[in-house]
Tab-separated table of C-alpha atoms and ligand atoms in Angstrom:
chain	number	residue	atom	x	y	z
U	296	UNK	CA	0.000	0.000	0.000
U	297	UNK	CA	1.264	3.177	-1.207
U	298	UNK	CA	1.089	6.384	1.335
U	299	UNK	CA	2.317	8.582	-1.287
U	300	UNK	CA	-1.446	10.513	-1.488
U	301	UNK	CA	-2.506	10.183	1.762
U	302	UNK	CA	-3.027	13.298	3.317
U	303	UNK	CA	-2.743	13.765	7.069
U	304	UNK	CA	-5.950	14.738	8.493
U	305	UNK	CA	-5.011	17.690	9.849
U	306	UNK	CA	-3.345	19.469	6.680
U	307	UNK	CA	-6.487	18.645	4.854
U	308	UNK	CA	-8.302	20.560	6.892
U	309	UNK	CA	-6.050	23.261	6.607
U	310	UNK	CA	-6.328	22.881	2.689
U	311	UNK	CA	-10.019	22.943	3.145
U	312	UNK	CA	-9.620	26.238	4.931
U	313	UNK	CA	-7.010	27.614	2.509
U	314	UNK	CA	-9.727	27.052	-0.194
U	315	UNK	CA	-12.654	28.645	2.069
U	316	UNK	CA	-10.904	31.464	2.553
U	317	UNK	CA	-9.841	32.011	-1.129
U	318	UNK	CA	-13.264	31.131	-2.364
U	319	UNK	CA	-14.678	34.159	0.704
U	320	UNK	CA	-11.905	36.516	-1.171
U	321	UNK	CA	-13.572	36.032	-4.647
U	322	UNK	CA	-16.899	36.836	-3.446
U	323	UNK	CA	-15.631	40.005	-1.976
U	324	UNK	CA	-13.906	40.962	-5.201
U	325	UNK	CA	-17.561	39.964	-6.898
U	326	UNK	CA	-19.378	41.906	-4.684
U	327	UNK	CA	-17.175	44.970	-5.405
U	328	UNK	CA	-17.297	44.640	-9.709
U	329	UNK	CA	-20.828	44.143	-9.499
U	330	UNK	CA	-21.323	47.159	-7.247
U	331	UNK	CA	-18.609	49.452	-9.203
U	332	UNK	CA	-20.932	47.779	-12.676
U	333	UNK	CA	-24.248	49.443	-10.868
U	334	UNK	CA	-22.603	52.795	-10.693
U	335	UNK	CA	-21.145	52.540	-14.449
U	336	UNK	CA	-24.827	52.464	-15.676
U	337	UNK	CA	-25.518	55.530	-13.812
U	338	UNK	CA	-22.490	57.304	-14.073
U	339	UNK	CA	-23.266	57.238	-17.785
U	340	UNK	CA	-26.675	59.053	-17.247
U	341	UNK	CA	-25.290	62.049	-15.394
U	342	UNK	CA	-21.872	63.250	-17.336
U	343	UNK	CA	-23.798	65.340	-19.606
U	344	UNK	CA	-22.536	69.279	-20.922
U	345	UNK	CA	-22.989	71.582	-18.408
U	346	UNK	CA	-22.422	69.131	-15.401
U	347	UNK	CA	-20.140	70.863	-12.410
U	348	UNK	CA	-16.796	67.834	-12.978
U	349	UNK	CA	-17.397	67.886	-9.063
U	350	UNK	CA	-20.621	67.118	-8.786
U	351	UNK	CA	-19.901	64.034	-11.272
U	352	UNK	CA	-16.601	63.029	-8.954
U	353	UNK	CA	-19.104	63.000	-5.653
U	354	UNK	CA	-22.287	61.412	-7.108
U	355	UNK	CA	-20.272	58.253	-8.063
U	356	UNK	CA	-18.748	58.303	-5.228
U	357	UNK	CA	-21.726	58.575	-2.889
U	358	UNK	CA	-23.478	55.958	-4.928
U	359	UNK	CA	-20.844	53.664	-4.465
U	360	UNK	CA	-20.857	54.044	-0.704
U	361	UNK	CA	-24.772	53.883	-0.378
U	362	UNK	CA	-24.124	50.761	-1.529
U	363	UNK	CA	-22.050	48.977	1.162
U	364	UNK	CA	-18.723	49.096	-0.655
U	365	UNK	CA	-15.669	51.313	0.156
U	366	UNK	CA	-14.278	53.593	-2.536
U	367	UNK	CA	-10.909	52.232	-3.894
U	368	UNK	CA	-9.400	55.364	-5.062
U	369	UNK	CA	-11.180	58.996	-5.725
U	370	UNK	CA	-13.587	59.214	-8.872
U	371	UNK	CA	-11.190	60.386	-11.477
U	372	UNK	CA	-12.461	62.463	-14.295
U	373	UNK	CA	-9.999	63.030	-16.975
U	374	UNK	CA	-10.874	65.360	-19.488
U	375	UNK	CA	-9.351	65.287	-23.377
U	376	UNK	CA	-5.469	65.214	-23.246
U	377	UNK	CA	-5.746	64.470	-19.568
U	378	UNK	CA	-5.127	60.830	-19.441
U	379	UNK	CA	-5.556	60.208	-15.574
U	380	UNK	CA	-5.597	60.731	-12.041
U	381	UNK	CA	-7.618	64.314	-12.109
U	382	UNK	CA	-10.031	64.093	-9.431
U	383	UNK	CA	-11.960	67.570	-8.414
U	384	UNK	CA	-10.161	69.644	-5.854
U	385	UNK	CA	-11.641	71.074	-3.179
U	386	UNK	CA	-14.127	73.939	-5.053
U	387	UNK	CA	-13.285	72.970	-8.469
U	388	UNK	CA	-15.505	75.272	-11.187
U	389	UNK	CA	-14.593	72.939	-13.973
U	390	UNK	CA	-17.763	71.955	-16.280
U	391	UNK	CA	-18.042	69.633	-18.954
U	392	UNK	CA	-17.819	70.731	-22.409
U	393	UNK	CA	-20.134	69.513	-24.841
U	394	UNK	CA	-16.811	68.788	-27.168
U	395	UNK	CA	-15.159	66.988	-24.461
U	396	UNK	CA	-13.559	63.368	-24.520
U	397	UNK	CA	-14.419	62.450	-21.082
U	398	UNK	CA	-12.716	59.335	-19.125
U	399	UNK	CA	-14.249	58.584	-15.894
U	400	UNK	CA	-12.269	55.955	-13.467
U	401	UNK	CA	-13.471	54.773	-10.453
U	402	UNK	CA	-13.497	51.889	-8.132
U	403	UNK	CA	-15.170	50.047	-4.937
U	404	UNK	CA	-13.543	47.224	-2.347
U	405	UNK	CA	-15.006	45.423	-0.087
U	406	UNK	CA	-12.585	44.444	3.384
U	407	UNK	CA	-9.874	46.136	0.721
U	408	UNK	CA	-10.750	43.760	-2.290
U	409	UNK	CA	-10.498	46.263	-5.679
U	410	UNK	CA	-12.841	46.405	-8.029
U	411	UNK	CA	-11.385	49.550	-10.445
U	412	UNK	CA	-13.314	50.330	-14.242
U	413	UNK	CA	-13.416	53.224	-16.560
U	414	UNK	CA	-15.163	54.090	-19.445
U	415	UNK	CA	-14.861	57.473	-21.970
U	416	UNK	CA	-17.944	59.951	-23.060
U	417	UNK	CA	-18.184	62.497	-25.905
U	418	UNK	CA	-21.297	64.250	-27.558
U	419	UNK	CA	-19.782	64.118	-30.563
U	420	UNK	CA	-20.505	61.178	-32.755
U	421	UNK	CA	-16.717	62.394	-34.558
U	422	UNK	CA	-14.655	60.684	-31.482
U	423	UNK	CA	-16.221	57.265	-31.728
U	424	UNK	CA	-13.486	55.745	-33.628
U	425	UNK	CA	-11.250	56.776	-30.679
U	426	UNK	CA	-13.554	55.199	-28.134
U	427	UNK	CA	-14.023	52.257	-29.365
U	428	UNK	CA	-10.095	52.035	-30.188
U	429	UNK	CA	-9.748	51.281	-26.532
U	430	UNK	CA	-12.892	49.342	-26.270
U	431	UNK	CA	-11.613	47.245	-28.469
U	432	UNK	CA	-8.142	47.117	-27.477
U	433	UNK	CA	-9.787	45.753	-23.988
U	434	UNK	CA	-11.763	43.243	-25.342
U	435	UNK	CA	-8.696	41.737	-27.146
U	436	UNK	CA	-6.872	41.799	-24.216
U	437	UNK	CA	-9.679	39.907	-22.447
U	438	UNK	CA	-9.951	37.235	-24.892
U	439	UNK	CA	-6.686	36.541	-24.099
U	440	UNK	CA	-6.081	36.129	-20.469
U	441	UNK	CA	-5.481	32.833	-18.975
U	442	UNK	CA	-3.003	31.455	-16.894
U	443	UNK	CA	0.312	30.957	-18.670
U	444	UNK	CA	0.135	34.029	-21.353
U	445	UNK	CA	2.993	36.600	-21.283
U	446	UNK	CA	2.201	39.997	-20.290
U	447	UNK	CA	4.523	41.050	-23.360
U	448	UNK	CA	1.817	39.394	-25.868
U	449	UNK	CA	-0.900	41.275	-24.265
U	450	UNK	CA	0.671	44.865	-25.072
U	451	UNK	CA	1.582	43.625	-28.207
U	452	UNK	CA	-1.971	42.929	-29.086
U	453	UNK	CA	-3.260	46.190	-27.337
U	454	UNK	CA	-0.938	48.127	-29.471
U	455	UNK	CA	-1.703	46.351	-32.787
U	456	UNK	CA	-5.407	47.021	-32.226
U	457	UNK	CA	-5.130	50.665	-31.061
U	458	UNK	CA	-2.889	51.373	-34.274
U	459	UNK	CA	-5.568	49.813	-36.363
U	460	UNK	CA	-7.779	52.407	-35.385
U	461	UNK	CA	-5.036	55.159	-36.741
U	462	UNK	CA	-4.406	55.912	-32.835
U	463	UNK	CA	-1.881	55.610	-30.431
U	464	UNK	CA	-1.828	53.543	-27.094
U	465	UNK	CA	-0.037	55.670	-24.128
U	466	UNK	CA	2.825	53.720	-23.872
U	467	UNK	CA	3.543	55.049	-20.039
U	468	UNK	CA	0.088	53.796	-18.600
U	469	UNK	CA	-1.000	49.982	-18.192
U	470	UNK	CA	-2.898	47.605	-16.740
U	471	UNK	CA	-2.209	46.639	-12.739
U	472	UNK	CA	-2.121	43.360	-10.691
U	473	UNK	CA	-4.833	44.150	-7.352
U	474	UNK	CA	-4.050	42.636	-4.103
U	475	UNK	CA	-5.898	43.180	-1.016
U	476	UNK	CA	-5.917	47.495	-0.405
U	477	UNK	CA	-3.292	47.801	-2.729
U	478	UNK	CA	-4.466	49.153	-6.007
U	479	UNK	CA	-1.067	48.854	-8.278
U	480	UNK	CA	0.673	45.704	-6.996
U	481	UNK	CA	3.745	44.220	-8.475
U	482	UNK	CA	2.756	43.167	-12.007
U	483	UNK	CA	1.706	45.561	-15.199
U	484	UNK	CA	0.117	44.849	-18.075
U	485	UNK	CA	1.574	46.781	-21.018
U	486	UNK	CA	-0.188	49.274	-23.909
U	487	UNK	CA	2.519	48.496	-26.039
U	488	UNK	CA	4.366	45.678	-26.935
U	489	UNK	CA	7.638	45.559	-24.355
U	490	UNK	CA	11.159	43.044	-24.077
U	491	UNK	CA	10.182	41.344	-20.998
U	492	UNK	CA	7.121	40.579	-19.433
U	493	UNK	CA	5.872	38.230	-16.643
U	494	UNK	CA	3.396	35.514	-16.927
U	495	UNK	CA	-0.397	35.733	-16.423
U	496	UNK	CA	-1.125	33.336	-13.386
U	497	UNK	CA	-4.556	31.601	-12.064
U	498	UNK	CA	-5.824	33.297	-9.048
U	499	UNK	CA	-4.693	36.461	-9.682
U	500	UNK	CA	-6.959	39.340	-10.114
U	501	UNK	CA	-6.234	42.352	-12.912
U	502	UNK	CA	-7.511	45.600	-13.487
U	503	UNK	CA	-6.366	45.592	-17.747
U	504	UNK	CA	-7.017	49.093	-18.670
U	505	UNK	CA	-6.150	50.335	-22.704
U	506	UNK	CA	-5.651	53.943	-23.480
U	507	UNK	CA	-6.102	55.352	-26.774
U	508	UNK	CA	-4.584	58.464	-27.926
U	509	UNK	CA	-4.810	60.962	-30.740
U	510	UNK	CA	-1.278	62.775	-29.297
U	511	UNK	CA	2.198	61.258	-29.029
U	512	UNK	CA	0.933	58.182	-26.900
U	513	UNK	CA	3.244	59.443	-24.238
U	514	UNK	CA	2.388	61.126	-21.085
U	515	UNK	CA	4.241	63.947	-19.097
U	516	UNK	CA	3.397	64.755	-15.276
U	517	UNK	CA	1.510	68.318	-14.178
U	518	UNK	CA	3.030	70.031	-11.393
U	519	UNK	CA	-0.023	69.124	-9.113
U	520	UNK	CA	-1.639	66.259	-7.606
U	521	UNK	CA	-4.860	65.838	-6.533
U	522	UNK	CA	-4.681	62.205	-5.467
U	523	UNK	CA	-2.307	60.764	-2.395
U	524	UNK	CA	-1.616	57.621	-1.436
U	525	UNK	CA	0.171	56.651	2.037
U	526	UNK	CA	3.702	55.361	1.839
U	527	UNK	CA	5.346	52.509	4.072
U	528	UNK	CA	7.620	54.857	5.300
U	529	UNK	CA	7.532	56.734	9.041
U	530	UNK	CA	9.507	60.043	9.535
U	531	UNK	CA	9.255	62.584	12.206
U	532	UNK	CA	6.858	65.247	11.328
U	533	UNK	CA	7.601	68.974	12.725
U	534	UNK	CA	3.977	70.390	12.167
U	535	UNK	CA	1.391	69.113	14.631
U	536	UNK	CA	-1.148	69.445	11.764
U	537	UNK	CA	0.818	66.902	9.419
U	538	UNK	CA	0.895	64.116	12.520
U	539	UNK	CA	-3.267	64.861	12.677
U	540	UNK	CA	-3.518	64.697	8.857
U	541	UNK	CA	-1.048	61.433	8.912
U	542	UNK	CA	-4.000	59.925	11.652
U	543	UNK	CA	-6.820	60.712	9.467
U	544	UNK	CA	-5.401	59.076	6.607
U	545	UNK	CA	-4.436	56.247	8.225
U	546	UNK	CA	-7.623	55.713	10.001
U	547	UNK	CA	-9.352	56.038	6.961
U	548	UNK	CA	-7.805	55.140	3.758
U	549	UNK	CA	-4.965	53.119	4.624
U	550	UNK	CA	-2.703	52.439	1.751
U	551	UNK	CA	-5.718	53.511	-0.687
U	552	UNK	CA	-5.375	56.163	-2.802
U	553	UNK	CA	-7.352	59.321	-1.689
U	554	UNK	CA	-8.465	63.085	-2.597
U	555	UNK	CA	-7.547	66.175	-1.093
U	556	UNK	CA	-11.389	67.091	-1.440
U	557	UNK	CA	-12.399	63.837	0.931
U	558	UNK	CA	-9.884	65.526	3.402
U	559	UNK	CA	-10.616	68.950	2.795
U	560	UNK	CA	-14.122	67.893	4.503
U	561	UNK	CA	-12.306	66.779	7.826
U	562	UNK	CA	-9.934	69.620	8.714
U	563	UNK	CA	-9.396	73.333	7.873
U	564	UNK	CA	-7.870	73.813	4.480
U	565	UNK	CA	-5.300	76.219	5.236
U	566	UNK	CA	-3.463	73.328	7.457
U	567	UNK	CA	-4.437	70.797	5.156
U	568	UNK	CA	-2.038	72.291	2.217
U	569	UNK	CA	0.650	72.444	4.511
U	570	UNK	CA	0.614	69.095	5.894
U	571	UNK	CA	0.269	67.405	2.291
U	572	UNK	CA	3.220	69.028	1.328
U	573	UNK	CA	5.374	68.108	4.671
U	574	UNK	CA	4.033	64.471	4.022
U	575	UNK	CA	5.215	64.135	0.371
U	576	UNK	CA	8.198	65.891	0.646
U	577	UNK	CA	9.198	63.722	3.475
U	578	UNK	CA	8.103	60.542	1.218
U	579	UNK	CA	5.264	59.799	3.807
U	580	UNK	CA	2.870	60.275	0.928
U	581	UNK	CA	3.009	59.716	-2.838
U	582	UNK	CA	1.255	62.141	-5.131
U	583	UNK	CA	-0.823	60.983	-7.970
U	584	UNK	CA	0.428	63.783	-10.825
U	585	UNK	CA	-1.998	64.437	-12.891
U	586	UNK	CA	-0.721	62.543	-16.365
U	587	UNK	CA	-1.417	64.384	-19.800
U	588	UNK	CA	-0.575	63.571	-22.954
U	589	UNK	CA	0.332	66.923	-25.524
U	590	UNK	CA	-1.860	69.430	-25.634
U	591	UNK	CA	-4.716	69.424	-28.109
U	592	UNK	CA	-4.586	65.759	-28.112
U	593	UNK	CA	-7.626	63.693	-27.301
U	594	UNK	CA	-7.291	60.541	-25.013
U	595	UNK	CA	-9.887	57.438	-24.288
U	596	UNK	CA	-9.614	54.884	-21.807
U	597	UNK	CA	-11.404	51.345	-21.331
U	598	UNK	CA	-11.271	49.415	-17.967
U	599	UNK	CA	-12.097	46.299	-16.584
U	600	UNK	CA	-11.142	43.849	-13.565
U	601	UNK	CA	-11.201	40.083	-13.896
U	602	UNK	CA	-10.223	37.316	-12.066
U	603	UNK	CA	-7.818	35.049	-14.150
U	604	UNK	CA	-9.287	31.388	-13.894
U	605	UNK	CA	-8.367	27.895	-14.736
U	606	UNK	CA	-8.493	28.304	-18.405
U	607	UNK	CA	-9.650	31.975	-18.806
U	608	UNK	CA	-10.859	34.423	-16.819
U	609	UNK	CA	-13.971	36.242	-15.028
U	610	UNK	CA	-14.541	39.872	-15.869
U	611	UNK	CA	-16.640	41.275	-12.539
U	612	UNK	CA	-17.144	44.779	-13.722
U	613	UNK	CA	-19.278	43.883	-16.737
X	286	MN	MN1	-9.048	52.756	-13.017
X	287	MN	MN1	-6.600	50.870	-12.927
């Protein structure tokens, strides 16, 4: 009698627990795509010309918390050549255009599991073709996740499919592993085609985002941020406002990425600008730049998360 696959009780148990667990982790990430899908369908209705970009950043974002879920990053409302990570400051009088290309990005978690999706608006039937350039680009990328493909053939098949269209991808923006409150964890998955790559594995959960652009397909950094995020790193602070801002962040967002505007509502605003910049210059907290590509260009964006299965994978945002 062979003993070779006999398990011992007691680390079958623990197996049974390991797959429990996992199983409890998917249903969280479910419960946040099909939340974060809810809000899609309305966030559609209500980015219209003449909407206050504010009013559009804290209606998502109060629909998503109605809901039960938490919010995995500030809405983010990127408007033409702005290719990401504008969210409204505190008081922003920006309005949508009736000839804008509008991307909106947001994203829910539930007990810090991300669900993050975007989707781009215009009124004018003449930026289509750009749209669905990245609509498309996502559902080739789609098609082709499953455990064992190269993140390298991805981009390449991104970029062949945005060029199609006559557009380019933005080479400096890509899709992101998730992992539990951390929104960009340690694998990408490339606009373009790239030398190296990593392999897709089962299990893991992606956020594959495609960005098509009308400009140089690059993206430079604006000399403001809107967006934080909190940094694994602890430094003495000299302002008593900065430790008070540090708690409130902590308390609250943890390593999550946040607004200025959701903290603008918790503590005077005068302090608040000085203890952001204390905390980034001291590398406490990293500042989302808001990423453009040249001006006059126009930029759409398609997102998704999935979870890559056995032989395929499980879009929950859609
Ligand atoms: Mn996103
Ligand atoms: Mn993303």
């Amino acid at each position: 009698m062979s003993a070779k696959n006999v398990k011992n009780h007691s680390s079958e148990k623990q197996e049974q627990k390991q797959q429990q667990e996992e199983e409890e982790k998917f249903e969280k990430y479910r419960k946040a795509g099909k939340t974060a899908k809810e809000v899609r369908e309305i966030a559609r209705k209500i980015v219209q010309p003449g909407t206050p970009v504010i009013d559009i950043c804290e209606r998502i974002e109060s629909e998503l918390l109605s809901r039960g879920v938490g919010l995995s990053f500030p809405c983010n409302v990127s408007i033409n050549n702005v290719a990401a990570h504008y969210t409204s400051p505190p008081d922003d009088k920006t309005v949508i255009s009736e000839r804008d290309v509008v991307k909106i990005d947001f994203g829910a978690h539930v007990d810090g599991y991300i669900a993050d999706t975007a989707f781009t608006v215009s009124f004018n039937p003449e930026h289509n073709k750009l749209i669905e350039a990245s609509e498309r680009a996502l559902e080739v990328a789609i098609e082709l996740i499953k455990p064992g493909v190269e993140t390298k053939l991805i981009g390449e098949k991104i970029e062949e499919t945005i060029k199609g269209y006559g557009f380019r991808p933005i080479k400096d923006l890509s899709g992101h592993l998730l992992d539990q409150y951390f929104l960009h964890s340690s694998k990408i998955i490339p606009n373009i085609s790239v030398p190296h790559g990593t392999k897709i594995e089962e299990g893991e959960v992606y956020a594959l985002e495609t960005f098509a652009s009308t400009g140089s397909g690059s993206v430079t950094e604006a000399p403001y941020a809107y967006i934080y995020s909190l940094m694994p790193i602890r430094v003495p602070l000299r302002f008593k406002g900065s430790r008070q801002v540090l708690g409130l962040i902590q308390k609250d967002f943890k390593t999550l990425p946040f607004a200025e505007r959701w903290l603008a509502k918790k503590t005077s605003k005068a302090g608040l600008k000085f203890a952001i910049r204390e905390l980034t210059e001291k590398g406490v907290l990293r500042a989302y730049n808001v990423l453009s590509d040249k001006k006059g260009s126009l930029v759409s964006q398609a997102e998704h998360t999935l979870i890559v299965l056995k032989d395929g994978c499980e879009v929950i945002t859609r």
